[in-house]
mmCIF file of C-alpha atoms in Angstrom:
data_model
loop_
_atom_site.group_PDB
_atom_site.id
_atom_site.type_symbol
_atom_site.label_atom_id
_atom_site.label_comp_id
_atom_site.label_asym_id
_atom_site.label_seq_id
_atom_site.Cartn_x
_atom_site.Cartn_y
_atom_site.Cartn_z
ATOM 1 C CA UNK W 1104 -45.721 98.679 -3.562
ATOM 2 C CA UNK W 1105 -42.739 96.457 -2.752
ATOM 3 C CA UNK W 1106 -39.989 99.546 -1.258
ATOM 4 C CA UNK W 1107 -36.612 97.599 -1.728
ATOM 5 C CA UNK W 1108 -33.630 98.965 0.817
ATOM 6 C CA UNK W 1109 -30.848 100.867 -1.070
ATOM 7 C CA UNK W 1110 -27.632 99.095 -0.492
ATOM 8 C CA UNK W 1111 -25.871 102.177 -2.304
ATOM 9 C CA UNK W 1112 -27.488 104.596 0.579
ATOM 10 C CA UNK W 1113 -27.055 101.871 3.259
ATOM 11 C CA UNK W 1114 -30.324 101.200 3.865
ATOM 12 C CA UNK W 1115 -31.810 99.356 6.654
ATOM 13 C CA UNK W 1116 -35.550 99.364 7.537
ATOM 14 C CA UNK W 1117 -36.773 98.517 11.274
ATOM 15 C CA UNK W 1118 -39.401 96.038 11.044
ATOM 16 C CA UNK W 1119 -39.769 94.818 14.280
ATOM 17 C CA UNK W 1120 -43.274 95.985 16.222
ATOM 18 C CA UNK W 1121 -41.547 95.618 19.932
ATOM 19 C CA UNK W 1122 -38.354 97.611 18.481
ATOM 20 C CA UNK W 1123 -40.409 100.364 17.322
ATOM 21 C CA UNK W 1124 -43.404 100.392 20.349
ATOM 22 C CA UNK W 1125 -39.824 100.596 22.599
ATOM 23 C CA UNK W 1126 -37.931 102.919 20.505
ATOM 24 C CA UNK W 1127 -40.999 105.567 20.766
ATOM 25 C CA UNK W 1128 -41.754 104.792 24.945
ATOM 26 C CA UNK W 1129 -37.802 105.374 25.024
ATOM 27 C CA UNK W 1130 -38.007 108.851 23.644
ATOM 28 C CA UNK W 1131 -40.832 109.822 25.669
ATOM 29 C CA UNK W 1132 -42.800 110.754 22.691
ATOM 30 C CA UNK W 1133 -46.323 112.457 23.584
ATOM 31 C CA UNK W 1134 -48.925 114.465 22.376
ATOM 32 C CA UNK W 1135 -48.478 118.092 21.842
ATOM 33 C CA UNK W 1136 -44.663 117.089 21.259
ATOM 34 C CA UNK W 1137 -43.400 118.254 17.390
ATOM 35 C CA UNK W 1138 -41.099 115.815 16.655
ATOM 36 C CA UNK W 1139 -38.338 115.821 13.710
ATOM 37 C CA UNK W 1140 -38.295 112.440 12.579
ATOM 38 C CA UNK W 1141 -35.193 111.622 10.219
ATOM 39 C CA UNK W 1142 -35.071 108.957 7.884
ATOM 40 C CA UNK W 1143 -38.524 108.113 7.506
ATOM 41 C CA UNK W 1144 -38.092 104.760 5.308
ATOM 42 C CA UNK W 1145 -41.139 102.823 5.276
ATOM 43 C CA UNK W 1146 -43.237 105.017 8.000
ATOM 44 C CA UNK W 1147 -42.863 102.121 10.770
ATOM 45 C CA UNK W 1148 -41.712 104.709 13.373
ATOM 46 C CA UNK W 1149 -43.949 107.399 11.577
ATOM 47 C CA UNK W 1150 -46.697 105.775 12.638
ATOM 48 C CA UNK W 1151 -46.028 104.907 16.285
ATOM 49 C CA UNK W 1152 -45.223 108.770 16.779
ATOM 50 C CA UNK W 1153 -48.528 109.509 15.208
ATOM 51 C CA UNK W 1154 -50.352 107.224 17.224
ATOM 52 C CA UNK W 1155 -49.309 108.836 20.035
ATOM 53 C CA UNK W 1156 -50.496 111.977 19.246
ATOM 54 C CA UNK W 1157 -47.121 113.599 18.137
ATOM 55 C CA UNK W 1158 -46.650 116.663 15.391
ATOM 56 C CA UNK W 1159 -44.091 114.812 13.135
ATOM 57 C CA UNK W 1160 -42.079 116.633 10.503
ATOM 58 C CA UNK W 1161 -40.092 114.188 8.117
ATOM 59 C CA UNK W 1162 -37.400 114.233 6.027
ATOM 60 C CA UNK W 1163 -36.278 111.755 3.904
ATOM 61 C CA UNK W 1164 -33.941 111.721 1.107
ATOM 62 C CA UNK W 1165 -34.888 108.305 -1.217
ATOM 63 C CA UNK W 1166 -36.906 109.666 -4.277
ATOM 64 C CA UNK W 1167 -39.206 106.292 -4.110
ATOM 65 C CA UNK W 1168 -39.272 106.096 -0.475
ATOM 66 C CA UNK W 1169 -40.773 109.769 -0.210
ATOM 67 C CA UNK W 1170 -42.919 109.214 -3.475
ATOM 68 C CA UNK W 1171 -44.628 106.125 -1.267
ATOM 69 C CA UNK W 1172 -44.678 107.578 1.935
ATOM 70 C CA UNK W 1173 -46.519 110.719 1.337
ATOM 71 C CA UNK W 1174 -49.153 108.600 -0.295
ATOM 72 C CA UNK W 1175 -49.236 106.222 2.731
ATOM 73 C CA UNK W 1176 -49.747 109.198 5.141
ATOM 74 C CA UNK W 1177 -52.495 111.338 2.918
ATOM 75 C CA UNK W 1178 -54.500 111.722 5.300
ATOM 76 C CA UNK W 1179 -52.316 112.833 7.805
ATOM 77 C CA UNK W 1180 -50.880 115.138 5.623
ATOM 78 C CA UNK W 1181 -54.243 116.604 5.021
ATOM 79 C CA UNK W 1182 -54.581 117.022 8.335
ATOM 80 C CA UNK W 1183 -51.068 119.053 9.045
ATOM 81 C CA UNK W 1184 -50.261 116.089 12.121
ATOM 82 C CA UNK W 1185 -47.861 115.334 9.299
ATOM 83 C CA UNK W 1186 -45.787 117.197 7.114
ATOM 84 C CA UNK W 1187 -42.987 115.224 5.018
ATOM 85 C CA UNK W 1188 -39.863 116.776 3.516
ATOM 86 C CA UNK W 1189 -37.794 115.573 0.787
ATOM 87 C CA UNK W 1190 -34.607 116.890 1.078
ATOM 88 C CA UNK W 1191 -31.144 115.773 2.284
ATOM 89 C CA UNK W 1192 -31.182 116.383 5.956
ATOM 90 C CA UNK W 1193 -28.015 117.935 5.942
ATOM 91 C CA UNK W 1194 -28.877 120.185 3.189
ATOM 92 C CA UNK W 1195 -31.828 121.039 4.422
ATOM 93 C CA UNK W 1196 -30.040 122.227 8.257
ATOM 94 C CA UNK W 1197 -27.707 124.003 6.266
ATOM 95 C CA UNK W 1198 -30.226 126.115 4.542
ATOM 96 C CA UNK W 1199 -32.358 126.691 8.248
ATOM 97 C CA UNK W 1200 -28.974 127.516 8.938
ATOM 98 C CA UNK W 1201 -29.032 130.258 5.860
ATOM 99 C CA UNK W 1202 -32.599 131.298 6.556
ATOM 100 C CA UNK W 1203 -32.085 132.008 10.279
ATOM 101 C CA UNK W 1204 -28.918 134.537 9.226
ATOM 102 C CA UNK W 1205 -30.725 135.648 6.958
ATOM 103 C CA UNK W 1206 -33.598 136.458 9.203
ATOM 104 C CA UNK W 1207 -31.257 137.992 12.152
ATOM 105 C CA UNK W 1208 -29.779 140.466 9.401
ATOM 106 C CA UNK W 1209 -32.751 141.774 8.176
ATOM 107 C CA UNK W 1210 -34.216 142.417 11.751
ATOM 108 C CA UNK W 1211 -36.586 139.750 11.743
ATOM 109 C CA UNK W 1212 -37.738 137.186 14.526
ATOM 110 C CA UNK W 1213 -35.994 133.678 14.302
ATOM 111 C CA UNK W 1214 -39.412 132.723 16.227
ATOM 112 C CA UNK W 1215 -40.813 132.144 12.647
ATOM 113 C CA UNK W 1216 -38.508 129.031 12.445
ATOM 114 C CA UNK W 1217 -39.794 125.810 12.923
ATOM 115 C CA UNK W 1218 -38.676 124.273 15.915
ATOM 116 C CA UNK W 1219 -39.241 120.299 17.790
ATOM 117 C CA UNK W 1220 -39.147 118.771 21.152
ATOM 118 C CA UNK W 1221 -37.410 116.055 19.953
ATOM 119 C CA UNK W 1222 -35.249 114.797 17.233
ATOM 120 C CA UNK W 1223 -35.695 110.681 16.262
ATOM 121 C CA UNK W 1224 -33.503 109.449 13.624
ATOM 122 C CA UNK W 1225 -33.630 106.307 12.156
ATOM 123 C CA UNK W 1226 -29.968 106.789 9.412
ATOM 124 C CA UNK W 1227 -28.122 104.151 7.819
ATOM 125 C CA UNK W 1228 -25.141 103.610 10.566
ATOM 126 C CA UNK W 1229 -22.759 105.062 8.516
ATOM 127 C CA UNK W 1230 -23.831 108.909 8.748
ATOM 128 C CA UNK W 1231 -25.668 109.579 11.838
ATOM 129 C CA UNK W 1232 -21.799 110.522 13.353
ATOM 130 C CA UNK W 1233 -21.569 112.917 10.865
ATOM 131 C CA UNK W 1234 -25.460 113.825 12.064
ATOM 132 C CA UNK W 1235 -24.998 113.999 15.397
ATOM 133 C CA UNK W 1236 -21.464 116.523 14.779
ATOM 134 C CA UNK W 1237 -23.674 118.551 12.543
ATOM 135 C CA UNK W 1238 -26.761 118.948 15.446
ATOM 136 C CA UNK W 1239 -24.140 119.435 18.655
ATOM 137 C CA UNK W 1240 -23.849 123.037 18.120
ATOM 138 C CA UNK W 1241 -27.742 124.098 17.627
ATOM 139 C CA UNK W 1242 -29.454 123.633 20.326
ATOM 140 C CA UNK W 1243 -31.217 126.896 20.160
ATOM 141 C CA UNK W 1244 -31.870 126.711 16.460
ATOM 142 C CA UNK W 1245 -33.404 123.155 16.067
ATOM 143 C CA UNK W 1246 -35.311 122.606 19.465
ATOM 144 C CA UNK W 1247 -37.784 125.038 20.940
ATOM 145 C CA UNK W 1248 -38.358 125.609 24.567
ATOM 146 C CA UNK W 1249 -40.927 123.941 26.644
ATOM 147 C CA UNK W 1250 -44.400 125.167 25.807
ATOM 148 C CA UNK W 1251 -45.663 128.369 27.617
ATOM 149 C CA UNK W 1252 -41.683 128.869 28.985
ATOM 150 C CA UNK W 1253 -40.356 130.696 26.294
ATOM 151 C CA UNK W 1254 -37.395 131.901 28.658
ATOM 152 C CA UNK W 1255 -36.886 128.308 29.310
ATOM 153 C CA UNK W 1256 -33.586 126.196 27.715
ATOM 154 C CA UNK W 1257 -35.126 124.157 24.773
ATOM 155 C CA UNK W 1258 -35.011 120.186 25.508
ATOM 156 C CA UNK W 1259 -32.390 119.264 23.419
ATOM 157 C CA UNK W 1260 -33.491 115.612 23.139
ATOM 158 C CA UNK W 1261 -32.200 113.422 20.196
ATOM 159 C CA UNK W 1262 -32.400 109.930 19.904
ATOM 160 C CA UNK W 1263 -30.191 108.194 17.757
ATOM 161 C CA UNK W 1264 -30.619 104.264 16.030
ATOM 162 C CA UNK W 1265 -26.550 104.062 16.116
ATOM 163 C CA UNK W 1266 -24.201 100.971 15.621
ATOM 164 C CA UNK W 1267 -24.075 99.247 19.193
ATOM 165 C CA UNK W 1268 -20.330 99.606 19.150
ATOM 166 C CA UNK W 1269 -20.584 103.826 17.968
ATOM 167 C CA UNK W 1270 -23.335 104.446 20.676
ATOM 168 C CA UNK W 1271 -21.137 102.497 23.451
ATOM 169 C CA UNK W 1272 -18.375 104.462 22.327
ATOM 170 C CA UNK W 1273 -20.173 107.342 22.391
ATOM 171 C CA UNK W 1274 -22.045 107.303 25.441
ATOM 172 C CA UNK W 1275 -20.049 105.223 27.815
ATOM 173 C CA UNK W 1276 -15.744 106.134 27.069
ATOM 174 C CA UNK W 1277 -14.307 108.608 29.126
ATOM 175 C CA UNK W 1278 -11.371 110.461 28.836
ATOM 176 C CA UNK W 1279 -8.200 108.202 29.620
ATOM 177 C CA UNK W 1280 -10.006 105.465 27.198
ATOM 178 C CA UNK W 1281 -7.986 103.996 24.407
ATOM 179 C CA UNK W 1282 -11.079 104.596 22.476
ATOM 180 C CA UNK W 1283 -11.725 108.077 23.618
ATOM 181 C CA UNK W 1284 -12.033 109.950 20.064
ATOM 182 C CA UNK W 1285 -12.225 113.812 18.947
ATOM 183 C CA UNK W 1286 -16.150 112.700 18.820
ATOM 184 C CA UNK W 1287 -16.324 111.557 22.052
ATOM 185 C CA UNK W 1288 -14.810 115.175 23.063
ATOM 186 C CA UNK W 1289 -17.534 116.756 21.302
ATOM 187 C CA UNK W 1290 -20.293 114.786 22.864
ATOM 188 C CA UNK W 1291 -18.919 115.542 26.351
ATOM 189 C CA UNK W 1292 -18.845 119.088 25.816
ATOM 190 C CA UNK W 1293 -22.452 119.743 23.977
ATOM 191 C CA UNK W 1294 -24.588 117.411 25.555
ATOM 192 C CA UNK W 1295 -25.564 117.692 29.447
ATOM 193 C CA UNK W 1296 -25.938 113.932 29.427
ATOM 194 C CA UNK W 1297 -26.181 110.641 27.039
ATOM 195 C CA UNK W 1298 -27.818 107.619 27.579
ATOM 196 C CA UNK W 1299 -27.151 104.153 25.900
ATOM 197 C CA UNK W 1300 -30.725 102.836 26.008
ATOM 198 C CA UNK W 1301 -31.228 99.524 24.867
ATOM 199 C CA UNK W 1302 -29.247 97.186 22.332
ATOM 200 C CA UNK W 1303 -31.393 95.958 19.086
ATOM 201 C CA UNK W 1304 -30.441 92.878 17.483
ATOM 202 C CA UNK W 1305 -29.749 93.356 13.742
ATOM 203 C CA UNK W 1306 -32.216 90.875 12.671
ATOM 204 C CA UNK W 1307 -35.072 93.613 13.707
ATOM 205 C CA UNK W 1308 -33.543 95.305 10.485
ATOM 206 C CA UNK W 1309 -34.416 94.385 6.541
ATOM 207 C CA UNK W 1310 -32.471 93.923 4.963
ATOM 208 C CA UNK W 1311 -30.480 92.558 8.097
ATOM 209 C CA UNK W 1312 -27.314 94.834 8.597
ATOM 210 C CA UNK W 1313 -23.922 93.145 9.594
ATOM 211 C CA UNK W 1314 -23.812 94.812 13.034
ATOM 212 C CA UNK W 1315 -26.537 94.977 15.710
ATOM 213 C CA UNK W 1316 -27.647 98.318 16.639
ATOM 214 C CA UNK W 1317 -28.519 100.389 19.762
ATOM 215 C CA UNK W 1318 -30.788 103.280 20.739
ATOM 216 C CA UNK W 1319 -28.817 106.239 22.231
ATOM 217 C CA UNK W 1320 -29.830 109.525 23.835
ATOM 218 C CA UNK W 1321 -27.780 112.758 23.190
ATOM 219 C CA UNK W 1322 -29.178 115.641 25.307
ATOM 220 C CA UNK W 1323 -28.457 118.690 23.953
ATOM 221 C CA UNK W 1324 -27.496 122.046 25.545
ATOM 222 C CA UNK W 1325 -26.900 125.744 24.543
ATOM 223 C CA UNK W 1326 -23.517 126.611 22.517
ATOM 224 C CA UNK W 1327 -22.604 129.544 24.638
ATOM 225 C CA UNK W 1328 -23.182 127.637 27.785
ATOM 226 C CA UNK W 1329 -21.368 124.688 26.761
ATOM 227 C CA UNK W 1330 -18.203 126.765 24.820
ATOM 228 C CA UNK W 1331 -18.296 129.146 28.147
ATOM 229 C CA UNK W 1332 -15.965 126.218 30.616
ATOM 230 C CA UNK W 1333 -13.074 127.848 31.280
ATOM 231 C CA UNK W 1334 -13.344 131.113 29.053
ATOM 232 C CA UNK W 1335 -10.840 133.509 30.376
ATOM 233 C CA UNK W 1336 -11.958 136.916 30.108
ATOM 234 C CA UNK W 1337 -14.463 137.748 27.637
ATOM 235 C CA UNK W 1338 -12.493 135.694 24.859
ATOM 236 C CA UNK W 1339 -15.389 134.235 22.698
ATOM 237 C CA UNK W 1340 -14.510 130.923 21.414
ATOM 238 C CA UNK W 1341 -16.758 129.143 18.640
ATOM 239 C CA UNK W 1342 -17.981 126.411 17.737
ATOM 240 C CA UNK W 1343 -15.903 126.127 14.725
ATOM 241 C CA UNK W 1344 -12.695 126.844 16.609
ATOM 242 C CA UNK W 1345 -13.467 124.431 19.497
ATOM 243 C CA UNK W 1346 -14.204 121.441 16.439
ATOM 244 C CA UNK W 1347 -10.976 122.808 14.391
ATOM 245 C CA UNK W 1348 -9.251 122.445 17.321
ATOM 246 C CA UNK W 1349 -9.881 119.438 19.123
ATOM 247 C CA UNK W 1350 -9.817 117.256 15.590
ATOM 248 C CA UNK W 1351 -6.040 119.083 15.247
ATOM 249 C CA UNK W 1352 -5.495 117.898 18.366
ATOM 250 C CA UNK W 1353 -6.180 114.217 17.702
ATOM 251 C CA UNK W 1354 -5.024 114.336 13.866
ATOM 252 C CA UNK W 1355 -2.300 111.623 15.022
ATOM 253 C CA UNK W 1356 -3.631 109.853 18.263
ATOM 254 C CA UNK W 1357 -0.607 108.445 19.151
ATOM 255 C CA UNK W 1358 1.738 111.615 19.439
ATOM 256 C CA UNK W 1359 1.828 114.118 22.444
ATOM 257 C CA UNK W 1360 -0.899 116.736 22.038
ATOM 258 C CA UNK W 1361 1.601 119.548 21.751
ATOM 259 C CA UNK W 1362 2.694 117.981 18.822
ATOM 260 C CA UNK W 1363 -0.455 118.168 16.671
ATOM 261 C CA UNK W 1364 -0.956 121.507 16.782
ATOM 262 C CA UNK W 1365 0.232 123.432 14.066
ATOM 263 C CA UNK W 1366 2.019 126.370 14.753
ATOM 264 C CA UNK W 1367 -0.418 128.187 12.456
ATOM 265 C CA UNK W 1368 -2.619 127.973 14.792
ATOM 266 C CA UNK W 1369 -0.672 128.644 18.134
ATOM 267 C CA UNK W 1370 2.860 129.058 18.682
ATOM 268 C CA UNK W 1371 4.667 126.305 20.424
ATOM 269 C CA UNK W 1372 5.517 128.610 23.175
ATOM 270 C CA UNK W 1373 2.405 129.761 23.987
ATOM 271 C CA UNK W 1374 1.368 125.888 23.945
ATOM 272 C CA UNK W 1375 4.062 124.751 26.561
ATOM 273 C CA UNK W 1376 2.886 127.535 28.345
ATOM 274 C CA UNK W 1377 -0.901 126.944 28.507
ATOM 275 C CA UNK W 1378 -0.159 123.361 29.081
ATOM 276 C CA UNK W 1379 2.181 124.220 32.054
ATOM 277 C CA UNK W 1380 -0.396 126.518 33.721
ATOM 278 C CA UNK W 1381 -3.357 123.505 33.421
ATOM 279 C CA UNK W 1382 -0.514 121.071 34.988
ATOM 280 C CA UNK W 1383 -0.632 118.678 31.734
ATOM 281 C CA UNK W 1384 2.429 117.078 31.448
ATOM 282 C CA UNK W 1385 4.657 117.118 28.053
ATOM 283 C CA UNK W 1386 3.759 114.009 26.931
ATOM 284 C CA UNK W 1387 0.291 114.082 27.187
ATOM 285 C CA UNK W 1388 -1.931 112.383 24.738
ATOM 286 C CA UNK W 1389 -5.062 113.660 23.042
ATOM 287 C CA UNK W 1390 -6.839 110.561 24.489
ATOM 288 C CA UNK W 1391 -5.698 112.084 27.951
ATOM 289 C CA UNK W 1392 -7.735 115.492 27.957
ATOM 290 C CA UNK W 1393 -11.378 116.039 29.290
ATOM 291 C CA UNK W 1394 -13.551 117.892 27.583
ATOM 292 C CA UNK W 1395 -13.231 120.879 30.032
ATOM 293 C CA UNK W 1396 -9.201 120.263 29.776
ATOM 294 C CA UNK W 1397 -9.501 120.948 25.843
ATOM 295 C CA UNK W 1398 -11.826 124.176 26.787
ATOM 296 C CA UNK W 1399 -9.658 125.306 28.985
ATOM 297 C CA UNK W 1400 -6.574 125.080 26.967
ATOM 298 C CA UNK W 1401 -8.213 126.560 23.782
ATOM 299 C CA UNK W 1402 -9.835 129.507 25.643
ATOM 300 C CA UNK W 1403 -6.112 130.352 26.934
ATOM 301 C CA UNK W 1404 -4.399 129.964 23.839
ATOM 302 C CA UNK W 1405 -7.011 132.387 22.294
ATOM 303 C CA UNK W 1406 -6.370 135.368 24.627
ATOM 304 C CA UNK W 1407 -3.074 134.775 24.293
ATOM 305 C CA UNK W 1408 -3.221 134.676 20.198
ATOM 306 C CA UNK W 1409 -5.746 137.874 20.645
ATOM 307 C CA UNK W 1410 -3.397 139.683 23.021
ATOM 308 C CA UNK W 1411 -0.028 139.049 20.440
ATOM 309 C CA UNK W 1412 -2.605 140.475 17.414
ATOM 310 C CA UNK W 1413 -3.247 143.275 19.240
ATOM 311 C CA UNK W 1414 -0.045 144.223 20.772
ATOM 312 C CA UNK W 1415 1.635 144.045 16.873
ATOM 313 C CA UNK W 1416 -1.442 145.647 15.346
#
């Protein structure tokens, strides 16, 4: 059956043999791994992952593309090397998200959860951002740890088909960049390391895109070791505050950093203060600020905020 791309979901399918062969040697992919492939399109990648001896759950969101696929793959779905989910992928974190709360409340072991080694995704360019912000915070919950090291730190690994410009961005500006964004931020403070891997010409697309694309590699780590840099006594800063926060912070790029945050959220005081004690000058921008710079600041203007709510309480 001829599969036509979706131009309303931004579809692009990789066609190209080398791209894929390279795109699956990139990410390492091996038997005994359990890989969550996402996007599965046409099953080019599918199949690669397979061949190599790889556990691959999919999830794909096209009604026709997961009618076609699951009847390409039979066989390995027969054989539980393959299991294929149609679902949003976003929806369908979001409810592992529910499920896993559910399961903590009611005393039960989160070990029933489904977990990979590695994460491929193969998105249309204009939502594996909005991917990538959604998997920075669960480690723990998405990847499992190496086998037979249960005590171990799960792998973290996810490799993302990206527009070249977004994974250069993304893996390569530092802070001090002109292009250094609230993402990049992010990035620096979830992942251990990223990799730009290799750039991939946009005619190993169909239909061709209007931007070449790159492989990039995000490696993951734990929330509470990541949100831990610079925590100041046992203040417990989230996930949600530390993403609230920084995208405050660089809600106008162009104006000092003191500036764009709302007194809502901390008093301008306490601000001037914090930014005194971490020697950032007045005018800093939120370009300006590492990673461990926007920890640092946000774990002191929480025990500050938690010491005025206590002292009025």
């Amino acid at each position: 059956e001829d599969i036509r791309a979706k131009k309303s979901l931004g579809q692009n399918f990789m066609i190209q043999e080398n791209v894929l062969s390279k795109t699956v040697a990139y990410a390492g992919v091996q038997k005994g791994d359990r890989v969550l492939e996402i996007g599965s399109g046409t099953g080019n990648l599918t199949r690669y992952m397979l061949a190599k001896g790889a556990e691959v759950v999919c999830v794909e969101k096209d009604d026709r593309l997961h009618e076609a696929f699951v009847k390409e793959f039979e066989e390995e779905v027969k054989s539980k090397r393959l299991k294929v989910v149609h679902a949003d992928v976003m929806r369908w974190l979001t409810e592992r998200d529910r499920r896993e709360r559910e399961l903590v409340a009611s005393g039960g072991s989160v070990d029933q959860m489904l977990r990979f080694d590695k994460v491929v995704a193969n998105l249309p360019f204009n939502i594996t951002t909005d991917l990538l912000k959604f998997l920075l915070p669960r480690c723990k919950s998405v990847f499992r740890p190496p086998t037979g090291s249960p005590e171990s730190r799960p792998s973290g690994d996810v490799f993302l088909l990206l527009q070249d410009e977004a994974a250069r961005r993304l893996c390569e500006c530092r802070a001090g960049d002109s292009n250094y964004r609230a993402m990049n931020v992010l990035v620096d403070c979830f992942c251990s390391s990223t990799e730009y891997l290799f750039k991939i010409d946009r005619k190993a697309f169909f239909p061709a895109p209007n931007v070449d694309g790159a492989l990039a590699h995000f490696k993951i780590r734990p929330r509470e070791e990541a949100l831990s840099v610079g925590q100041v006594g046992d203040t417990v800063v989230t996930s949600k505050q530390f993403h609230t926060f920084v995208n405050q912070c660089f809600s106008r790029r162009r104006k000092m950093v003191k500036n764009n945050i709302p007194s809502n959220m901390f008093g301008a005081d306490e601000v001037a203060r914090v930014m005194e004690e971490l020697d950032l000058g007045a005018e800093t921008r939120p370009q300006d600020l590492s990673c461990e710079q926007y920890l640092s600041m946000l774990h002191k203007l929480q025990s500050l905020k938690n010491s005025r709510e206590a002292e009025s309480a």
